[in-house]
mmCIF file of C-alpha atoms in Angstrom:
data_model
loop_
_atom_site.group_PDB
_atom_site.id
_atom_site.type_symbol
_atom_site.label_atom_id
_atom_site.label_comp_id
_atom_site.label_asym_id
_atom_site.label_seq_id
_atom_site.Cartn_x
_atom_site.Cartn_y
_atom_site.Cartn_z
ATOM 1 C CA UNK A 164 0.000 0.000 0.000
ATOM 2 C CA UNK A 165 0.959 3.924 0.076
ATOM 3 C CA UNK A 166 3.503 5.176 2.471
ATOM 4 C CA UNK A 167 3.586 8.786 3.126
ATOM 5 C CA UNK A 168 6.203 10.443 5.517
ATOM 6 C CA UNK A 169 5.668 13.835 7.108
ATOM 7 C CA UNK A 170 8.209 16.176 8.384
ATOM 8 C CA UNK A 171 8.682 17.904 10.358
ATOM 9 C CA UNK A 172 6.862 16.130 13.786
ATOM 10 C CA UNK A 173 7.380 19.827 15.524
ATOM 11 C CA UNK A 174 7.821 23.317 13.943
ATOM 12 C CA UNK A 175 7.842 26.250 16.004
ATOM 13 C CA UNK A 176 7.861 30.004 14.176
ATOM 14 C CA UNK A 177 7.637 33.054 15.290
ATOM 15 C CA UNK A 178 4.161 34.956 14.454
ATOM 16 C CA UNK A 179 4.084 36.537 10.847
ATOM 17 C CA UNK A 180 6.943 34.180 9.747
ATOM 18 C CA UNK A 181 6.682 31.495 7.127
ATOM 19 C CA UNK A 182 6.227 27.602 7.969
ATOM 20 C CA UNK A 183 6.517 24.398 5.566
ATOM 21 C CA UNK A 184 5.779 21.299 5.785
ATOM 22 C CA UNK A 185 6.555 18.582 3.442
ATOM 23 C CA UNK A 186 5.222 15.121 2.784
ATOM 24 C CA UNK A 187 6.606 12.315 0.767
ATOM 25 C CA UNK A 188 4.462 9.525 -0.814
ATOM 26 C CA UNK A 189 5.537 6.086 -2.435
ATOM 27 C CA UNK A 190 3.024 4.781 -5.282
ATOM 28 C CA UNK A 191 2.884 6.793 -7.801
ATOM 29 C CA UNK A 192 -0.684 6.062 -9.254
ATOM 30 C CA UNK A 193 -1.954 8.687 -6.048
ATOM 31 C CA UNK A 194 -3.387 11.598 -7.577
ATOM 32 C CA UNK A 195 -5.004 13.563 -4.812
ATOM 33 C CA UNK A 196 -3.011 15.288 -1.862
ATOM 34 C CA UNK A 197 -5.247 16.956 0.814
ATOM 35 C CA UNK A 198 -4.016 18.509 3.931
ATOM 36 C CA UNK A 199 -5.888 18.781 7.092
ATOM 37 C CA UNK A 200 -6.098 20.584 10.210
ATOM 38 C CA UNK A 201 -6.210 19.097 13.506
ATOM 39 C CA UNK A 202 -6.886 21.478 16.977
ATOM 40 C CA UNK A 203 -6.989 19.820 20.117
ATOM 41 C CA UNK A 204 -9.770 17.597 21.110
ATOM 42 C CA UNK A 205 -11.472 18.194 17.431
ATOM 43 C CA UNK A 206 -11.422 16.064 14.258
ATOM 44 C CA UNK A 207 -9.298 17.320 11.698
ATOM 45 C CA UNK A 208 -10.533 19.499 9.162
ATOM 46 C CA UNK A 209 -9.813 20.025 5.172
ATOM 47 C CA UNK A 210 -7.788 23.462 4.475
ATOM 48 C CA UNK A 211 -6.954 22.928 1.049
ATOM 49 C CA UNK A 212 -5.708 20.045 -1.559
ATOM 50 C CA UNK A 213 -4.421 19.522 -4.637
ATOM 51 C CA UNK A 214 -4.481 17.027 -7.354
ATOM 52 C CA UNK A 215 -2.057 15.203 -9.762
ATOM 53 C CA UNK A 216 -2.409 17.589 -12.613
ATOM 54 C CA UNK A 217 -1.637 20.628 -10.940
ATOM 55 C CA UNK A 218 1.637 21.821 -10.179
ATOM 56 C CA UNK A 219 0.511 24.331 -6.890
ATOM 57 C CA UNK A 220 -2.728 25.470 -5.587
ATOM 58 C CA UNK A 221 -2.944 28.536 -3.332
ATOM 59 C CA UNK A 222 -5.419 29.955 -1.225
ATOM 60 C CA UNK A 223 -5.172 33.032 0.983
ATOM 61 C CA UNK A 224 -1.707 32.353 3.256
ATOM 62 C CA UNK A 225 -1.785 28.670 2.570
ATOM 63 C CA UNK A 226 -0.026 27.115 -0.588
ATOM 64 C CA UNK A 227 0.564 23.626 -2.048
ATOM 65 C CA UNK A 228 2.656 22.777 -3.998
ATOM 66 C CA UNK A 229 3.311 18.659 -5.888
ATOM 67 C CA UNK A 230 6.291 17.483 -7.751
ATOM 68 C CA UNK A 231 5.287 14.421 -9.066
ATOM 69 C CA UNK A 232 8.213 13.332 -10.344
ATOM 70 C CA UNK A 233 10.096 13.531 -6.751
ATOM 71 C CA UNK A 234 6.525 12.297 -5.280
ATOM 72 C CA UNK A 235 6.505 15.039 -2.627
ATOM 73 C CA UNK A 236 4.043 17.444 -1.723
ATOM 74 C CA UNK A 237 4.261 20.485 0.538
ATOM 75 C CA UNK A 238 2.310 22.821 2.732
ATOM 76 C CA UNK A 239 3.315 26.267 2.856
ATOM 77 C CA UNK A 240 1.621 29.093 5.487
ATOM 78 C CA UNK A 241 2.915 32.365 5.325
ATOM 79 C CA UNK A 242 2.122 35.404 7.589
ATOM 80 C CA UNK A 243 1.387 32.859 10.251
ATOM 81 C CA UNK A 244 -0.672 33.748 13.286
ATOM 82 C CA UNK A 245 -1.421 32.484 17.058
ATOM 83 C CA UNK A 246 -4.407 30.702 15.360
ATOM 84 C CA UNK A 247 -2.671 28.640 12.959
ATOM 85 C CA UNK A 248 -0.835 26.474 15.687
ATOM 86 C CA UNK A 249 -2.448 23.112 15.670
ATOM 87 C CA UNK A 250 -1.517 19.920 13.890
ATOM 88 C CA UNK A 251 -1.491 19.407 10.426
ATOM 89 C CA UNK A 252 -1.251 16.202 8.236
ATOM 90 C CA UNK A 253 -1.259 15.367 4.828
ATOM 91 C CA UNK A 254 -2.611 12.402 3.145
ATOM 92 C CA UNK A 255 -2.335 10.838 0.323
ATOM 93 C CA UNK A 256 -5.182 8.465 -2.641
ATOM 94 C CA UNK A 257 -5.342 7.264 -5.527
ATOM 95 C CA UNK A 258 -8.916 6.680 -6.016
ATOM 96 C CA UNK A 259 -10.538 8.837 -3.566
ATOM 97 C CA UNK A 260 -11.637 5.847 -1.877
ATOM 98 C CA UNK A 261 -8.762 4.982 0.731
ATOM 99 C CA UNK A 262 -6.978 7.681 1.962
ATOM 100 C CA UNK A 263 -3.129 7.376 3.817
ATOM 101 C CA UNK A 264 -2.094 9.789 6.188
ATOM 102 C CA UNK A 265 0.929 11.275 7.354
ATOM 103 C CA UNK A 266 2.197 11.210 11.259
ATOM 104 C CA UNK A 267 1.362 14.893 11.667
ATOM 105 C CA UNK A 268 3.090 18.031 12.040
ATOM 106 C CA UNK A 269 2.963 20.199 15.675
ATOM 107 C CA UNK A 270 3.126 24.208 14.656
ATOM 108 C CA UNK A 271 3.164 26.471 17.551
ATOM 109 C CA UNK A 272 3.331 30.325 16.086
ATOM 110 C CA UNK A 273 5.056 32.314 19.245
ATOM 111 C CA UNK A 274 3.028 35.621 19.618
ATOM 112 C CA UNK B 30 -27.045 20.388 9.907
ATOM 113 C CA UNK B 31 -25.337 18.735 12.637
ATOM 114 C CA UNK B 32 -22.708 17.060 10.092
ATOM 115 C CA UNK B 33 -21.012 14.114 11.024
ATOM 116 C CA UNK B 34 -21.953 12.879 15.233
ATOM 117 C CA UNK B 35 -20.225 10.401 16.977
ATOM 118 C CA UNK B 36 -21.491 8.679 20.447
ATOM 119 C CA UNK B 37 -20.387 8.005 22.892
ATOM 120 C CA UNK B 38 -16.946 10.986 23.103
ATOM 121 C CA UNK B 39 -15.329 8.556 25.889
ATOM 122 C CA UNK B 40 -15.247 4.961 26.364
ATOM 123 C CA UNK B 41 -13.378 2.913 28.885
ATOM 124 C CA UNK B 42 -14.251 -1.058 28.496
ATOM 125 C CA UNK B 43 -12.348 -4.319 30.032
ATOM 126 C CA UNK B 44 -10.642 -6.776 27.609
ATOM 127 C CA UNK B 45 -12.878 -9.218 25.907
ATOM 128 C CA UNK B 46 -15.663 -6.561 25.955
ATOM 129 C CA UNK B 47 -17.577 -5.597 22.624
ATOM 130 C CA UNK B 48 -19.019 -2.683 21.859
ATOM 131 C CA UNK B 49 -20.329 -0.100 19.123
ATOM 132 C CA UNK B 50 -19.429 2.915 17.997
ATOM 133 C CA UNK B 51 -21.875 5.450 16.528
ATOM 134 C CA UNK B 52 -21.615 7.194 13.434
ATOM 135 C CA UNK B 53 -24.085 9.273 11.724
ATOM 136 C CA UNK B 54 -24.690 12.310 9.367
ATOM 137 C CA UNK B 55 -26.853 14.225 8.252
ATOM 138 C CA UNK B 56 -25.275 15.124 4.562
ATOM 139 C CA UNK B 57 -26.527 12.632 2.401
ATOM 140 C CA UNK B 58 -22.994 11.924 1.873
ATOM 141 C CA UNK B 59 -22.414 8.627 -0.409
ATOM 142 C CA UNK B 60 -18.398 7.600 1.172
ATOM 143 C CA UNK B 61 -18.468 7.356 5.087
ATOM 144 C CA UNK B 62 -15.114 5.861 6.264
ATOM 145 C CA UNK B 63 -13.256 4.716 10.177
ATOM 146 C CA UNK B 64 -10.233 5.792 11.362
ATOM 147 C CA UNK B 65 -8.207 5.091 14.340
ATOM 148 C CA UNK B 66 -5.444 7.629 15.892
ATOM 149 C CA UNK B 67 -2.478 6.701 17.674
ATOM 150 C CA UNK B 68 0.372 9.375 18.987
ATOM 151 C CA UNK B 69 3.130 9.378 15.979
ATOM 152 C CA UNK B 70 1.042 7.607 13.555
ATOM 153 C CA UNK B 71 -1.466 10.217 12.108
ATOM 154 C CA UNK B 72 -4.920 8.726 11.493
ATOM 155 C CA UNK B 73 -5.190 5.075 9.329
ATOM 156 C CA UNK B 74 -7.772 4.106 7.700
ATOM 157 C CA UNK B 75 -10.064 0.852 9.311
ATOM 158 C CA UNK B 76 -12.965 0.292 7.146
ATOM 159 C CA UNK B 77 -14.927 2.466 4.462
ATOM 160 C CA UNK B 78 -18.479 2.532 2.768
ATOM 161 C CA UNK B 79 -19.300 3.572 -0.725
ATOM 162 C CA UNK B 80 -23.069 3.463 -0.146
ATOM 163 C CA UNK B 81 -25.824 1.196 2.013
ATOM 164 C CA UNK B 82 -24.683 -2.457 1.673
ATOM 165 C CA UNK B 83 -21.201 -1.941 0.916
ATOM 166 C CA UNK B 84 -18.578 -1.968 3.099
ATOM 167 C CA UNK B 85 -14.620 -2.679 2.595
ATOM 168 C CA UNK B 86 -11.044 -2.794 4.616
ATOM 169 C CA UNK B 87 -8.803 0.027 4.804
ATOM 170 C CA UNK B 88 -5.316 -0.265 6.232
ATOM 171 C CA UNK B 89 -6.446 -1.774 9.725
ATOM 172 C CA UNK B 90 -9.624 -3.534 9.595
ATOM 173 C CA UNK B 91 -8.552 -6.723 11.915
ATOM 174 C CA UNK B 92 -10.692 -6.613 15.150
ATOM 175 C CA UNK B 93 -13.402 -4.693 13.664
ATOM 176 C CA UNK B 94 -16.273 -4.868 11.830
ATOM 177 C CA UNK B 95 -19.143 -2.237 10.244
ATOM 178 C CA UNK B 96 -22.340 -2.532 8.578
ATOM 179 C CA UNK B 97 -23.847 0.469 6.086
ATOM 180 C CA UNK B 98 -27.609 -0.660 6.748
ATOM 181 C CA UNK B 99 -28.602 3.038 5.572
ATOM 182 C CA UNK B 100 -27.075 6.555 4.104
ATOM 183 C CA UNK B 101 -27.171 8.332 7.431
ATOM 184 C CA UNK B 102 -25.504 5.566 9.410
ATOM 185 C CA UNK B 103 -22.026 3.707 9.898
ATOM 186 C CA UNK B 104 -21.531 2.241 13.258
ATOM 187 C CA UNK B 105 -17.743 -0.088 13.879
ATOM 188 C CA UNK B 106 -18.100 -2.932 16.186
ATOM 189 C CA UNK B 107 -15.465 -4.033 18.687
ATOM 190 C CA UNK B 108 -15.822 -7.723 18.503
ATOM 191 C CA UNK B 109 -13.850 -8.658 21.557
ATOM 192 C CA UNK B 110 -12.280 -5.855 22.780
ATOM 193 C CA UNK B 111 -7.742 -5.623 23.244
ATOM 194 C CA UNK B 112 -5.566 -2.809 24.837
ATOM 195 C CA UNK B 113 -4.047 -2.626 21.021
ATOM 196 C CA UNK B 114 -7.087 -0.808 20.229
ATOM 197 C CA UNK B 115 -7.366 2.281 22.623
ATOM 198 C CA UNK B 116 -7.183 4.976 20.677
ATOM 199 C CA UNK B 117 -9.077 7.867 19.147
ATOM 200 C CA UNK B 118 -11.563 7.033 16.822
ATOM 201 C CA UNK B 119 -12.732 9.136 14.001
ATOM 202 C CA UNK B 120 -15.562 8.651 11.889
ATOM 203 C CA UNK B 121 -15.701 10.720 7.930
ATOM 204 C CA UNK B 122 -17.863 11.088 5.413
ATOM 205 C CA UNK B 123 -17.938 12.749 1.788
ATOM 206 C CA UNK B 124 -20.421 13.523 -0.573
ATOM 207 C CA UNK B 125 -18.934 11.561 -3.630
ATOM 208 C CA UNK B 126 -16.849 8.005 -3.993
ATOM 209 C CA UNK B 127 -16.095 9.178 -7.868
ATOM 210 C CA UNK B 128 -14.803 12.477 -7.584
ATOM 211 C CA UNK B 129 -12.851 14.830 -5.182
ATOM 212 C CA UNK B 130 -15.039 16.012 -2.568
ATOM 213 C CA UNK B 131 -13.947 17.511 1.177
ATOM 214 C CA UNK B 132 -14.203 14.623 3.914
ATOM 215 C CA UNK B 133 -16.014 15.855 6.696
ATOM 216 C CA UNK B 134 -14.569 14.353 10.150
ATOM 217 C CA UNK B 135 -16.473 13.835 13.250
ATOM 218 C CA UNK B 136 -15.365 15.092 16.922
ATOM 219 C CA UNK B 137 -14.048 11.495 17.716
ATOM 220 C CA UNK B 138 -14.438 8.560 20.124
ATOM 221 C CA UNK B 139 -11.634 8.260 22.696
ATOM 222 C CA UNK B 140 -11.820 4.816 23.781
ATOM 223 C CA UNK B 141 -9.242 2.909 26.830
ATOM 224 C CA UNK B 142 -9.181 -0.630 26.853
ATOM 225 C CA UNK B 143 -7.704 -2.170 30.570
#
């Protein structure tokens, strides 16, 4: 089955700085990266995706970007804020069907 | 809507117990799926529906078992309950199986097994 590694486990920026967070996958026939956002004591919650044919995605602060050919995807957040620290994963299918998830990634923004 | 709900939020059972989880929403949502969360290992995948009277395994599915009797519904059953599965349980659902559509998660099941 798909393997997909996340790293970092822990980030911790400063408020208004940039974070990233990149994910690795192993089959190649996966063609739709979402990334979610867990806070504590919730269920984790879609804040944006991208699939195989697109090269990034953006929205507001939060980008994605997917090289295919390396078979990594990343998360960037830029301007962060106090709000944004939670845990974020990204995940991985090829047939939107069964879905693989990575370990998760702690951000805490420092005010 | 109330979205996805999950009963009961905490569980505590004995080994060699069974029990149910609830799953419901209220979405009309084709895909429902079960995951488990452990610290360090994100969320995996247990079982998953693409509509009433279809079921299949995901990544974990030993130890458990589901039925998709109706839209709305998706409750996993605990056969014979093991400390190996205390965990956080989280139930999902999406509108399509065939196309990209946002999974909506539920607030989770945090179940101990002594």
């Amino acid at each position: 089955g798909e393997n997909v590694e996340q790293h970092p486990s822990t980030l911790s920026v400063q408020e208004g700085d940039s974070a990233v967070i990149k994910c690795t996958y192993s089959d190649s026939a996966s063609n739709y990266f979402p990334w979610y956002k867990q806070e504590l004591g919730k269920g984790p919650q879609l804040i944006i995706d991208i699939r195989s044919n697109v090269g990034e995605k953006k929205d507001q602060r939060i980008a994605v970007t997917l090289n295919k050919t390396a078979k990594h995807f990343s998360l960037h957040i830029t301007e962060t804020q106090p709000e944004d620290s939670a845990v974020y994963f990204c995940a991985a299918s090829y047939n939107f069907n069964k879905f693989y998830f990575g370990s998760g990634t702690k951000l805490n923004v420092k005010p | 809507n109330a979205g996805v709900t999950q009963t009961p939020k905490f569980q505590v059972l004995k080994t060699g117990q069974s029990m149910t989880l609830q799953c419901a929403q209220d979405m009309n949502h084709e895909y429902m799926s079960w995951y488990r969360q452990d610290p360090g290992m994100g969320l995996r995948l247990i079982h998953y529906s693409v509509g009433a009277g279809i079921t299949d395994q995901g990544e974990v599915p030993n130890g458990y078992n589901v039925s998709r009797s109706t839209t709305e519904d998706f409750p996993l059953r605990l056969l014979s309950a093991a400390p190996s599965q205390t965990s956080v349980y989280f139930c999902a659902s999406s509108y399509s199986r065939v196309k990209v559509s946002e999974q909506y998660f539920g607030p989770g099941t945090r179940l101990t097994v002594t």
